[in-house]
Amino acid sequence: MTKTSAKSRDVFEGGVDERTLLLSPHDNIVVALKDLEAGVTLWFGEGGCVLDRPAPTGFKIARRDIARGEKILKYGAEIGSAVADIEAGQVVHIHNMKSDYLPTYTHDGRNFTKRDGR
Amino acid sequence: MMRGWLRSDGRKGVRNVVVVAYLVECAHHVAREIVLPYRDNDVHLIGFPGCYANQYAYDMMRRLCTHPNVGAVLLVSLGCEGFDKRGLRAAIEETGRPVSSLVIQAHGGTRATIAQGRAWVEGARDSLDGLPTVPVGFEDLTIGTICGGSDGASGVSANPAVGRAFDRLIEEGAACMFEETGELIGCEHHMASRAATPELAGEIVKSVEKAAQYYAVLGHGSFAPGNAEGGLSTQEEKSMGAYAKSGTSRIVGLIKPGDLPKGGGLYLLDVVPDGEVRFGFPNISDNAEIVELIACGCQIILFTTGRGSVVGSAISPVIKICSNDETYRKLSEDMDINAGKILSASATLDEVGEEVFASVESVAGGARTKSEALGHQEFILTYKTFEPTGPSCLPSA
């Protein structure tokens, strides 16, 4: 699995699927560069893994298995913690991670719902 | 070529706006009616809705009415509100700008005040239109940045592109400003490592801790449900993406709304009030932050958006930088620059950063931004409380 890109990027790009972006070599997630359908096979390092749910542009996908309680790393920085065991290829979002600072709020019908990951 | 209008304090405006300012909500309608026929002729409406006097609101109105992009000011008062209209008028007069005040209770009510206001605005507009322009250099510019409606792409395309533009602008001598310490929770130690002095580094960490405490009392931070729909999961993730707007320059100062930068370089604007939580959310919407950047002297605002904000502002033009192709397609009439090209690999970060830089140059040369051309002149100012900025926050002073 080799990849080429028409333009050089300013980011590390070894060993990740070209439909995704690895922002720092320390990261355990990649960012979708286009809207990806559930079920597509993504290639990270040696093996392929299957995307578990749709990942629109900008969404995060685990590039390796992440254990419950482990920090999620993006830009090489901690952006929260896993609240469930996450497998490579699974979307990482508010259903399986939480902030280490403040709860996240989402739309739930007409109301805002507190999502603190518990 | 960049050109502008030289003001008595030595600053230069890239626009020459007549401002009509209401000093209480009760005068809002009259002020709006005065502006209405001239809204396409650089006559802008600003104001403060509160009846009770507030030092922050006064300081903000003084900075806005003496902003380099402002050439003349009409104050519209009901008459019985608490705002110090005489103090504000005197502060504007001191700068040599044409200024007039109308008091609705003394000038015969709604209809008569509107008529007198329009007559004054026409005269002021005519006299400003005859003023000569002077060349503007990058050292004359103060540029602010803000993100609104962020998504998962903002932090990898539009925000770092603005960071590249900031680095270039600062190299050329401009003052650049990023803001919202509450949207930088998690980045405080990295920011501290970029501070010009150890004292400033300590102040930066304290300002973010203040924001975190403030938001903890309120129950949530600067994270809207739309951010989660755009793929952002936590405040810290949004912060890291927002932080990319600041580029890589050294941070030379930590300022508060209404403080002016002391020369070129990168400044962090602390928008979270000091003291106990008193008047609710620090900034109830993006335009409250844009107004604070403008009060710090910003003549142009770089606004990055992923979900797709359409706002502009009174007083200073807003350049919109879109983070992704899809939003750009949907809202192309509202977006000045598409940074989504970075995601599809048809442009590099450096190229889009250069495009942002070139856009600043062209807007400072008189080119209209998309939001300006569409007539956006949003403005909002609410109650806040700040302590004076400490000396270690501006070590370059």
Short mmCIF file of C-alpha atoms in Angstrom, two decimals:
data_model
loop_
_atom_site.label_atom_id
_atom_site.label_comp_id
_atom_site.label_asym_id
_atom_site.label_seq_id
_atom_site.Cartn_x
_atom_site.Cartn_y
_atom_site.Cartn_z
CA MET A 1 0.00 0.00 0.00
CA THR A 2 1.73 3.10 -1.20
CA LYS A 3 0.13 6.45 -1.59
CA THR A 4 0.92 9.48 -3.65
CA SER A 5 -0.50 12.94 -3.48
CA ALA A 6 -0.68 15.59 -6.20
CA LYS A 7 0.51 18.24 -3.76
CA SER A 8 2.88 17.95 -0.85
CA ARG A 9 1.20 18.43 2.52
CA ASP A 10 2.59 20.09 5.59
CA VAL A 11 1.47 17.19 7.70
CA PHE A 12 2.84 13.77 8.40
CA GLU A 13 1.28 11.36 5.98
CA GLY A 14 3.07 8.04 6.25
CA GLY A 15 0.98 4.91 6.49
CA VAL A 16 -2.52 6.28 6.53
CA ASP A 17 -5.36 5.90 4.08
CA GLU A 18 -5.30 8.77 1.60
CA ARG A 19 -8.97 9.55 2.22
CA THR A 20 -7.92 10.54 5.74
CA LEU A 21 -5.43 12.93 7.30
CA LEU A 22 -3.02 12.16 10.12
CA LEU A 23 -2.23 15.49 11.80
CA SER A 24 0.58 14.26 14.05
CA PRO A 25 2.49 10.96 14.16
CA HIS A 26 1.49 10.72 17.85
CA ASP A 27 -2.22 10.71 17.07
CA ASN A 28 -4.43 7.65 17.56
CA ILE A 29 -7.10 9.10 15.26
CA VAL A 30 -7.20 10.37 11.68
CA VAL A 31 -9.56 12.95 10.15
CA ALA A 32 -11.86 12.12 7.21
CA LEU A 33 -10.93 14.24 4.19
CA LYS A 34 -14.20 13.42 2.40
CA ASP A 35 -17.57 12.01 3.38
CA LEU A 36 -16.99 8.28 3.95
CA GLU A 37 -19.75 5.64 3.93
CA ALA A 38 -20.08 2.99 6.62
CA GLY A 39 -18.50 -0.28 5.52
CA VAL A 40 -15.63 1.10 3.44
CA THR A 41 -12.24 -0.46 4.11
CA LEU A 42 -9.58 1.94 5.35
CA TRP A 43 -5.86 1.17 5.37
CA PHE A 44 -3.68 2.09 8.30
CA GLY A 45 -0.17 0.68 8.45
CA GLU A 46 -0.26 -3.05 7.71
CA GLY A 47 -3.91 -3.91 7.78
CA GLY A 48 -7.32 -2.85 6.54
CA CYS A 49 -10.23 -2.07 8.84
CA VAL A 50 -13.89 -1.43 8.19
CA LEU A 51 -15.52 1.91 8.99
CA ASP A 52 -18.35 1.18 11.47
CA ARG A 53 -20.59 4.16 10.67
CA PRO A 54 -20.63 7.12 8.25
CA ALA A 55 -17.76 9.60 8.75
CA PRO A 56 -18.51 12.98 7.14
CA THR A 57 -15.60 15.29 6.27
CA GLY A 58 -13.73 16.36 9.41
CA PHE A 59 -14.90 13.45 11.57
CA LYS A 60 -12.38 11.37 13.51
CA ILE A 61 -11.62 7.69 12.92
CA ALA A 62 -9.52 5.45 15.21
CA ARG A 63 -6.38 4.30 13.39
CA ARG A 64 -5.59 1.71 16.05
CA ASP A 65 -7.44 0.09 18.94
CA ILE A 66 -8.02 2.51 21.81
CA ALA A 67 -8.87 1.24 25.31
CA ARG A 68 -11.54 2.79 27.55
CA GLY A 69 -9.92 5.57 29.57
CA GLU A 70 -7.14 6.17 27.06
CA LYS A 71 -6.56 9.75 25.87
CA ILE A 72 -7.66 10.66 22.35
CA LEU A 73 -4.76 12.40 20.59
CA LYS A 74 -5.25 14.93 17.73
CA TYR A 75 -2.60 17.45 16.62
CA GLY A 76 -0.45 15.44 19.06
CA ALA A 77 -2.53 16.89 21.89
CA GLU A 78 -5.05 15.34 24.29
CA ILE A 79 -8.56 16.28 23.23
CA GLY A 80 -10.45 14.02 25.68
CA SER A 81 -10.74 10.39 26.84
CA ALA A 82 -12.32 7.23 25.45
CA VAL A 83 -15.41 6.16 27.44
CA ALA A 84 -15.58 2.78 25.66
CA ASP A 85 -13.14 0.39 24.03
CA ILE A 86 -12.72 1.64 20.46
CA GLU A 87 -11.50 -0.54 17.58
CA ALA A 88 -9.43 0.64 14.64
CA GLY A 89 -11.81 1.86 11.93
CA GLN A 90 -14.49 3.06 14.32
CA VAL A 91 -15.67 6.65 14.30
CA VAL A 92 -14.53 8.52 17.42
CA HIS A 93 -17.08 11.09 18.59
CA ILE A 94 -19.32 11.96 21.53
CA HIS A 95 -20.75 8.40 21.70
CA ASN A 96 -17.38 6.94 22.71
CA MET A 97 -15.28 9.84 24.04
CA LYS A 98 -15.70 12.74 26.46
CA SER A 99 -14.04 16.01 27.38
CA ASP A 100 -11.63 16.08 30.30
CA TYR A 101 -12.74 19.67 30.99
CA LEU A 102 -16.38 20.43 30.23
CA PRO A 103 -19.47 18.50 29.11
CA THR A 104 -20.52 18.70 25.45
CA TYR A 105 -24.08 19.66 24.51
CA THR A 106 -25.97 18.33 21.50
CA HIS A 107 -29.37 18.89 19.91
CA ASP A 108 -31.93 16.34 21.08
CA GLY A 109 -35.21 17.14 19.40
CA ARG A 110 -36.06 20.59 20.74
CA ASN A 111 -33.72 20.58 23.72
CA PHE A 112 -30.02 20.65 24.39
CA THR A 113 -28.80 17.46 25.98
CA LYS A 114 -25.75 17.23 28.17
CA ARG A 115 -23.29 14.64 26.90
CA ASP A 116 -20.64 14.08 29.52
CA GLY A 117 -19.82 10.59 28.31
CA ARG A 118 -21.07 8.80 31.40
CA MET B 1 -2.49 49.49 -3.34
CA MET B 2 -3.52 49.83 0.29
CA ARG B 3 -4.87 53.27 1.11
CA GLY B 4 -6.80 54.87 3.93
CA TRP B 5 -7.68 57.89 5.99
CA LEU B 6 -5.22 59.37 8.48
CA ARG B 7 -6.74 60.18 11.90
CA SER B 8 -5.47 62.65 14.49
CA ASP B 9 -4.01 59.87 16.70
CA GLY B 10 -1.82 58.70 13.80
CA ARG B 11 -3.87 55.58 13.09
CA LYS B 12 -5.21 55.00 9.59
CA GLY B 13 -8.64 53.69 8.63
CA VAL B 14 -9.25 51.48 5.59
CA ARG B 15 -12.88 52.59 5.57
CA ASN B 16 -14.40 56.04 6.19
CA VAL B 17 -17.64 55.24 7.94
CA VAL B 18 -20.27 57.56 9.42
CA VAL B 19 -21.43 55.88 12.64
CA VAL B 20 -24.90 56.45 14.07
CA ALA B 21 -24.91 55.25 17.69
CA TYR B 22 -27.93 54.77 19.93
CA LEU B 23 -27.15 55.09 23.62
CA VAL B 24 -30.06 53.00 24.91
CA GLU B 25 -32.46 50.53 23.28
CA CYS B 26 -35.19 53.19 23.52
CA ALA B 27 -33.29 55.21 20.88
CA HIS B 28 -32.58 52.20 18.64
CA HIS B 29 -35.53 52.64 16.30
CA VAL B 30 -34.86 56.32 15.68
CA ALA B 31 -31.15 55.62 15.03
CA ARG B 32 -32.00 52.75 12.65
CA GLU B 33 -34.43 54.94 10.73
CA ILE B 34 -31.76 57.64 10.38
CA VAL B 35 -29.36 55.10 8.85
CA LEU B 36 -31.86 53.36 6.56
CA PRO B 37 -31.58 55.54 3.41
CA TYR B 38 -27.76 55.53 3.58
CA ARG B 39 -27.06 51.89 4.46
CA ASP B 40 -25.24 51.34 1.18
CA ASN B 41 -23.14 54.48 1.66
CA ASP B 42 -20.95 53.47 4.60
CA VAL B 43 -23.33 54.76 7.27
CA HIS B 44 -23.35 52.13 10.03
CA LEU B 45 -25.56 51.59 13.07
CA ILE B 46 -24.03 50.70 16.43
CA GLY B 47 -25.27 51.13 20.00
CA PHE B 48 -25.62 49.96 23.55
CA PRO B 49 -29.09 48.77 24.65
CA GLY B 50 -28.70 49.06 28.44
CA CYS B 51 -30.28 51.85 30.46
CA TYR B 52 -27.84 51.47 33.36
CA ALA B 53 -24.35 52.86 33.03
CA ASN B 54 -21.49 50.34 32.65
CA GLN B 55 -17.80 51.24 32.42
CA TYR B 56 -17.02 48.46 29.95
CA ALA B 57 -19.84 49.56 27.61
CA TYR B 58 -18.68 53.18 27.83
CA ASP B 59 -15.06 52.27 27.08
CA MET B 60 -16.13 50.09 24.16
CA MET B 61 -18.35 52.83 22.68
CA ARG B 62 -15.52 55.37 23.06
CA ARG B 63 -13.07 53.08 21.24
CA LEU B 64 -15.59 52.27 18.52
CA CYS B 65 -16.58 55.91 17.92
CA THR B 66 -12.88 56.87 17.64
CA HIS B 67 -11.93 53.81 15.58
CA PRO B 68 -9.68 54.56 12.59
CA ASN B 69 -12.35 53.26 10.17
CA VAL B 70 -14.81 55.84 11.57
CA GLY B 71 -14.82 59.39 10.18
CA ALA B 72 -17.85 60.99 11.86
CA VAL B 73 -20.33 60.10 14.62
CA LEU B 74 -23.96 60.91 15.37
CA LEU B 75 -25.06 60.01 18.92
CA VAL B 76 -28.78 59.33 19.43
CA SER B 77 -30.03 59.53 23.00
CA LEU B 78 -33.52 59.15 24.40
CA GLY B 79 -32.60 61.59 27.17
CA CYS B 80 -33.12 59.85 30.49
CA GLU B 81 -30.75 56.85 30.07
CA GLY B 82 -27.69 56.36 32.24
CA PHE B 83 -25.08 56.48 29.46
CA ASP B 84 -22.50 59.29 29.83
CA LYS B 85 -23.32 60.94 26.50
CA ARG B 86 -21.47 64.18 27.30
CA GLY B 87 -18.28 62.29 28.15
CA LEU B 88 -18.52 60.24 24.95
CA ARG B 89 -19.19 63.33 22.83
CA ALA B 90 -16.21 65.15 24.36
CA ALA B 91 -13.94 62.14 23.74
CA ILE B 92 -14.97 62.08 20.07
CA GLU B 93 -14.58 65.89 19.72
CA GLU B 94 -11.04 65.63 21.09
CA THR B 95 -10.06 63.50 18.08
CA GLY B 96 -11.27 66.19 15.67
CA ARG B 97 -14.00 64.00 14.18
CA PRO B 98 -17.32 65.66 13.27
CA VAL B 99 -19.80 64.66 16.02
CA SER B 100 -23.35 65.63 16.88
CA SER B 101 -25.84 64.43 19.48
CA LEU B 102 -29.58 64.27 19.21
CA VAL B 103 -31.77 63.85 22.27
CA ILE B 104 -35.17 62.50 21.27
CA GLN B 105 -36.92 63.97 24.34
CA ALA B 106 -35.50 67.42 23.53
CA HIS B 107 -35.77 67.39 19.74
CA GLY B 108 -39.49 66.83 19.28
CA GLY B 109 -39.80 63.04 19.29
CA THR B 110 -39.36 60.30 16.73
CA ARG B 111 -40.19 62.00 13.43
CA ALA B 112 -38.35 65.25 14.11
CA THR B 113 -35.24 63.48 15.42
CA ILE B 114 -35.10 61.19 12.37
CA ALA B 115 -35.32 64.23 10.05
CA GLN B 116 -32.59 66.13 11.89
CA GLY B 117 -30.42 63.01 12.05
CA ARG B 118 -30.70 62.34 8.32
CA ALA B 119 -29.82 65.96 7.51
CA TRP B 120 -26.68 65.72 9.68
CA VAL B 121 -25.67 62.35 8.22
CA GLU B 122 -25.94 63.68 4.65
CA GLY B 123 -23.70 66.61 5.50
CA ALA B 124 -21.18 64.40 7.29
CA ARG B 125 -21.14 61.87 4.42
CA ASP B 126 -20.50 64.66 1.90
CA SER B 127 -17.62 66.14 3.89
CA LEU B 128 -16.01 62.71 4.49
CA ASP B 129 -16.28 61.83 0.80
CA GLY B 130 -14.11 64.85 -0.02
CA LEU B 131 -11.25 63.81 2.26
CA PRO B 132 -7.95 62.77 0.66
CA THR B 133 -6.53 59.28 1.22
CA VAL B 134 -2.99 58.35 2.25
CA PRO B 135 -0.95 55.21 1.54
CA VAL B 136 -1.36 52.44 4.14
CA GLY B 137 1.43 50.00 5.02
CA PHE B 138 1.20 46.71 6.88
CA GLU B 139 2.61 48.46 9.96
CA ASP B 140 -0.60 50.56 9.96
CA LEU B 141 -2.83 47.49 10.13
CA THR B 142 -4.36 45.68 13.08
CA ILE B 143 -6.00 42.43 11.98
CA GLY B 144 -8.22 40.28 14.17
CA THR B 145 -9.32 36.70 13.72
CA ILE B 146 -12.28 34.73 14.98
CA CYS B 147 -13.86 31.40 14.15
CA GLY B 148 -17.60 30.76 14.10
CA GLY B 149 -19.65 27.69 13.28
CA SER B 150 -16.50 25.55 13.49
CA ASP B 151 -16.46 21.95 12.28
CA GLY B 152 -13.95 19.13 12.11
CA ALA B 153 -12.39 20.64 8.99
CA SER B 154 -11.90 24.18 10.41
CA GLY B 155 -8.92 23.12 12.49
CA VAL B 156 -7.09 21.48 9.60
CA SER B 157 -7.79 23.91 6.73
CA ALA B 158 -9.17 27.41 7.34
CA ASN B 159 -7.66 28.02 10.79
CA PRO B 160 -4.07 27.03 10.02
CA ALA B 161 -4.34 28.97 6.72
CA VAL B 162 -5.17 32.09 8.74
CA GLY B 163 -2.22 31.18 10.99
CA ARG B 164 0.06 31.28 7.92
CA ALA B 165 -1.40 34.66 6.91
CA PHE B 166 -0.87 35.96 10.47
CA ASP B 167 2.78 34.91 10.35
CA ARG B 168 3.23 36.81 7.07
CA LEU B 169 1.36 39.91 8.27
CA ILE B 170 3.42 40.06 11.48
CA GLU B 171 6.65 39.69 9.47
CA GLU B 172 5.51 42.74 7.49
CA GLY B 173 4.92 44.74 10.68
CA ALA B 174 1.18 44.35 11.32
CA ALA B 175 -0.43 43.80 14.72
CA CYS B 176 -2.52 40.62 14.75
CA MET B 177 -5.00 39.50 17.36
CA PHE B 178 -6.63 36.18 18.27
CA GLU B 179 -9.14 35.81 21.06
CA GLU B 180 -11.56 33.87 23.23
CA THR B 181 -9.55 32.27 26.01
CA GLY B 182 -12.51 29.94 26.63
CA GLU B 183 -11.90 28.50 23.16
CA LEU B 184 -8.26 27.94 24.08
CA ILE B 185 -8.87 25.68 27.09
CA GLY B 186 -6.24 22.97 26.83
CA CYS B 187 -3.78 25.14 24.85
CA GLU B 188 -2.66 27.35 27.74
CA HIS B 189 0.74 25.76 28.31
CA HIS B 190 1.63 25.78 24.64
CA MET B 191 0.61 29.44 24.43
CA ALA B 192 2.69 30.19 27.51
CA SER B 193 5.74 28.70 25.77
CA ARG B 194 5.29 31.30 22.99
CA ALA B 195 5.05 34.30 25.35
CA ALA B 196 7.59 37.11 25.03
CA THR B 197 8.34 37.11 28.80
CA PRO B 198 7.87 34.64 31.69
CA GLU B 199 5.49 37.11 33.40
CA LEU B 200 3.31 37.24 30.28
CA ALA B 201 3.38 33.42 30.13
CA GLY B 202 1.98 33.31 33.69
CA GLU B 203 -0.75 35.82 32.81
CA ILE B 204 -1.77 33.76 29.76
CA VAL B 205 -2.17 30.59 31.84
CA LYS B 206 -4.17 32.55 34.44
CA SER B 207 -6.46 33.99 31.77
CA VAL B 208 -7.36 30.53 30.47
CA GLU B 209 -7.89 29.24 34.03
CA LYS B 210 -10.23 32.19 34.58
CA ALA B 211 -12.16 31.23 31.44
CA ALA B 212 -12.40 27.58 32.52
CA GLN B 213 -13.74 28.61 35.94
CA TYR B 214 -16.20 31.04 34.38
CA TYR B 215 -17.53 28.38 32.03
CA ALA B 216 -17.67 25.79 34.81
CA VAL B 217 -20.02 28.11 36.75
CA LEU B 218 -22.18 28.62 33.66
CA GLY B 219 -22.32 24.85 33.08
CA HIS B 220 -20.84 24.73 29.62
CA GLY B 221 -18.25 26.31 27.44
CA SER B 222 -17.99 27.82 24.02
CA PHE B 223 -19.18 24.66 22.36
CA ALA B 224 -22.41 24.81 20.39
CA PRO B 225 -24.41 21.73 19.38
CA GLY B 226 -23.58 22.55 15.74
CA ASN B 227 -19.90 21.95 16.51
CA ALA B 228 -20.67 18.33 17.48
CA GLU B 229 -22.73 17.90 14.30
CA GLY B 230 -19.63 19.05 12.43
CA GLY B 231 -17.52 16.29 13.97
CA LEU B 232 -15.97 18.10 16.91
CA SER B 233 -16.36 16.10 20.13
CA THR B 234 -14.96 18.21 22.96
CA GLN B 235 -14.05 21.74 24.00
CA GLU B 236 -10.35 20.82 23.95
CA GLU B 237 -10.60 19.52 20.39
CA LYS B 238 -12.32 22.71 19.28
CA SER B 239 -9.65 24.69 21.15
CA MET B 240 -6.75 23.00 19.37
CA GLY B 241 -8.34 23.76 16.02
CA ALA B 242 -9.13 27.35 16.98
CA TYR B 243 -5.59 27.85 18.27
CA ALA B 244 -4.18 27.12 14.80
CA LYS B 245 -5.41 30.59 13.73
CA SER B 246 -2.66 32.18 15.82
CA GLY B 247 0.16 30.89 13.62
CA THR B 248 3.64 30.47 15.05
CA SER B 249 4.72 34.00 16.02
CA ARG B 250 5.82 34.98 19.51
CA ILE B 251 2.94 36.29 21.67
CA VAL B 252 3.85 39.87 22.66
CA GLY B 253 0.82 40.86 24.69
CA LEU B 254 -2.37 39.81 26.49
CA ILE B 255 -4.99 42.54 26.16
CA LYS B 256 -8.62 43.11 27.16
CA PRO B 257 -11.47 44.56 25.07
CA GLY B 258 -10.74 48.22 24.25
CA ASP B 259 -6.98 47.97 24.86
CA LEU B 260 -4.90 49.01 21.84
CA PRO B 261 -1.82 47.01 20.76
CA LYS B 262 1.55 48.70 21.30
CA GLY B 263 3.05 48.17 17.87
CA GLY B 264 3.23 45.12 15.65
CA GLY B 265 3.20 41.49 16.73
CA LEU B 266 0.77 38.86 17.94
CA TYR B 267 -1.69 39.62 20.76
CA LEU B 268 -4.12 37.42 22.66
CA LEU B 269 -7.42 39.15 23.51
CA ASP B 270 -8.96 38.01 26.80
CA VAL B 271 -12.72 38.39 26.38
CA VAL B 272 -13.81 36.66 29.62
CA PRO B 273 -14.94 39.16 32.30
CA ASP B 274 -13.04 39.53 35.57
CA GLY B 275 -14.53 38.84 38.99
CA GLU B 276 -17.59 36.79 39.86
CA VAL B 277 -19.95 35.61 37.10
CA ARG B 278 -22.32 38.55 36.86
CA PHE B 279 -23.86 39.23 33.45
CA GLY B 280 -24.13 35.73 31.98
CA PHE B 281 -22.22 34.30 29.03
CA PRO B 282 -18.98 36.14 28.23
CA ASN B 283 -20.01 36.55 24.60
CA ILE B 284 -23.47 35.59 23.53
CA SER B 285 -22.60 35.28 19.82
CA ASP B 286 -19.72 35.71 17.38
CA ASN B 287 -20.47 39.35 16.69
CA ALA B 288 -19.92 40.27 20.36
CA GLU B 289 -16.33 39.06 19.91
CA ILE B 290 -15.95 40.81 16.56
CA VAL B 291 -17.05 44.07 18.20
CA GLU B 292 -14.41 43.58 20.91
CA LEU B 293 -11.68 42.95 18.31
CA ILE B 294 -12.75 46.11 16.50
CA ALA B 295 -12.69 48.07 19.79
CA CYS B 296 -9.02 46.99 20.05
CA GLY B 297 -8.40 48.76 16.74
CA CYS B 298 -8.83 45.94 14.20
CA GLN B 299 -9.51 47.46 10.78
CA ILE B 300 -10.14 44.05 9.13
CA ILE B 301 -11.44 40.75 10.59
CA LEU B 302 -10.54 37.26 9.31
CA PHE B 303 -13.49 34.98 10.08
CA THR B 304 -13.09 31.22 9.59
CA THR B 305 -16.18 29.05 9.41
CA GLY B 306 -16.98 25.42 8.74
CA ARG B 307 -20.74 25.17 9.23
CA GLY B 308 -21.09 28.45 7.36
CA SER B 309 -21.57 31.77 9.14
CA VAL B 310 -22.81 34.62 6.98
CA VAL B 311 -22.17 37.59 9.30
CA GLY B 312 -20.23 40.76 8.66
CA SER B 313 -19.89 43.71 11.00
CA ALA B 314 -20.40 47.39 11.46
CA ILE B 315 -17.19 49.50 11.18
CA SER B 316 -14.67 46.90 9.94
CA PRO B 317 -14.88 44.56 6.92
CA VAL B 318 -15.03 40.82 7.59
CA ILE B 319 -13.25 38.36 5.26
CA LYS B 320 -14.85 34.90 5.40
CA ILE B 321 -12.67 31.82 5.02
CA CYS B 322 -14.59 28.57 4.55
CA SER B 323 -13.11 25.30 5.83
CA ASN B 324 -14.67 22.81 3.41
CA ASP B 325 -15.85 22.45 -0.19
CA GLU B 326 -19.41 21.46 0.65
CA THR B 327 -20.22 24.53 2.75
CA TYR B 328 -18.40 26.68 0.18
CA ARG B 329 -20.65 25.29 -2.58
CA LYS B 330 -23.80 25.92 -0.54
CA LEU B 331 -22.81 29.42 0.58
CA SER B 332 -20.39 30.59 -2.10
CA GLU B 333 -22.04 34.02 -2.29
CA ASP B 334 -21.16 34.56 1.36
CA MET B 335 -17.62 33.15 1.39
CA ASP B 336 -14.55 35.11 0.33
CA ILE B 337 -12.03 32.25 0.36
CA ASN B 338 -12.40 28.47 0.11
CA ALA B 339 -9.82 26.75 2.33
CA GLY B 340 -11.57 23.44 1.60
CA LYS B 341 -9.12 23.13 -1.30
CA ILE B 342 -6.55 22.05 1.28
CA LEU B 343 -8.63 18.96 2.12
CA SER B 344 -9.08 17.94 -1.51
CA ALA B 345 -5.31 18.44 -2.01
CA SER B 346 -5.82 20.96 -4.82
CA ALA B 347 -4.00 23.63 -2.78
CA THR B 348 -1.52 23.64 0.09
CA LEU B 349 -1.86 25.43 3.40
CA ASP B 350 0.83 27.88 2.27
CA GLU B 351 -1.07 28.71 -0.91
CA VAL B 352 -4.34 29.39 0.90
CA GLY B 353 -2.42 31.34 3.58
CA GLU B 354 -1.02 33.49 0.76
CA GLU B 355 -4.54 33.93 -0.62
CA VAL B 356 -5.72 35.20 2.79
CA PHE B 357 -2.75 37.58 2.96
CA ALA B 358 -3.49 38.91 -0.55
CA SER B 359 -7.14 39.35 0.39
CA VAL B 360 -6.18 41.56 3.37
CA GLU B 361 -4.14 43.68 0.99
CA SER B 362 -6.97 44.04 -1.48
CA VAL B 363 -9.64 44.79 1.16
CA ALA B 364 -7.30 47.40 2.66
CA GLY B 365 -7.13 48.82 -0.86
CA GLY B 366 -10.89 49.31 -0.91
CA ALA B 367 -12.18 46.02 -2.34
CA ARG B 368 -15.49 45.03 -0.71
CA THR B 369 -15.79 41.71 1.09
CA LYS B 370 -18.75 39.44 0.34
CA SER B 371 -20.50 40.36 3.60
CA GLU B 372 -19.92 44.08 3.01
CA ALA B 373 -21.39 43.85 -0.49
CA LEU B 374 -24.42 42.00 0.91
CA GLY B 375 -24.99 44.76 3.47
CA HIS B 376 -24.07 42.82 6.61
CA GLN B 377 -23.44 45.27 9.45
CA GLU B 378 -24.14 43.15 12.53
CA PHE B 379 -23.38 44.70 15.89
CA ILE B 380 -23.96 43.65 19.50
CA LEU B 381 -22.71 45.07 22.79
CA THR B 382 -23.80 43.88 26.23
CA TYR B 383 -22.83 44.30 29.90
CA LYS B 384 -19.43 43.11 31.18
CA THR B 385 -16.91 43.93 33.89
CA PHE B 386 -13.12 44.03 33.53
CA GLU B 387 -10.25 44.91 35.82
CA PRO B 388 -7.56 47.10 34.21
CA THR B 389 -4.90 45.17 32.28
CA GLY B 390 -1.77 44.54 34.39
CA PRO B 391 1.68 45.79 33.30
CA SER B 392 3.12 42.28 32.80
CA CYS B 393 0.44 41.66 30.13
CA LEU B 394 2.01 44.18 27.75
CA PRO B 395 5.76 43.80 28.24
CA SER B 396 6.49 45.48 24.90
CA ALA B 397 4.89 48.70 26.15
#
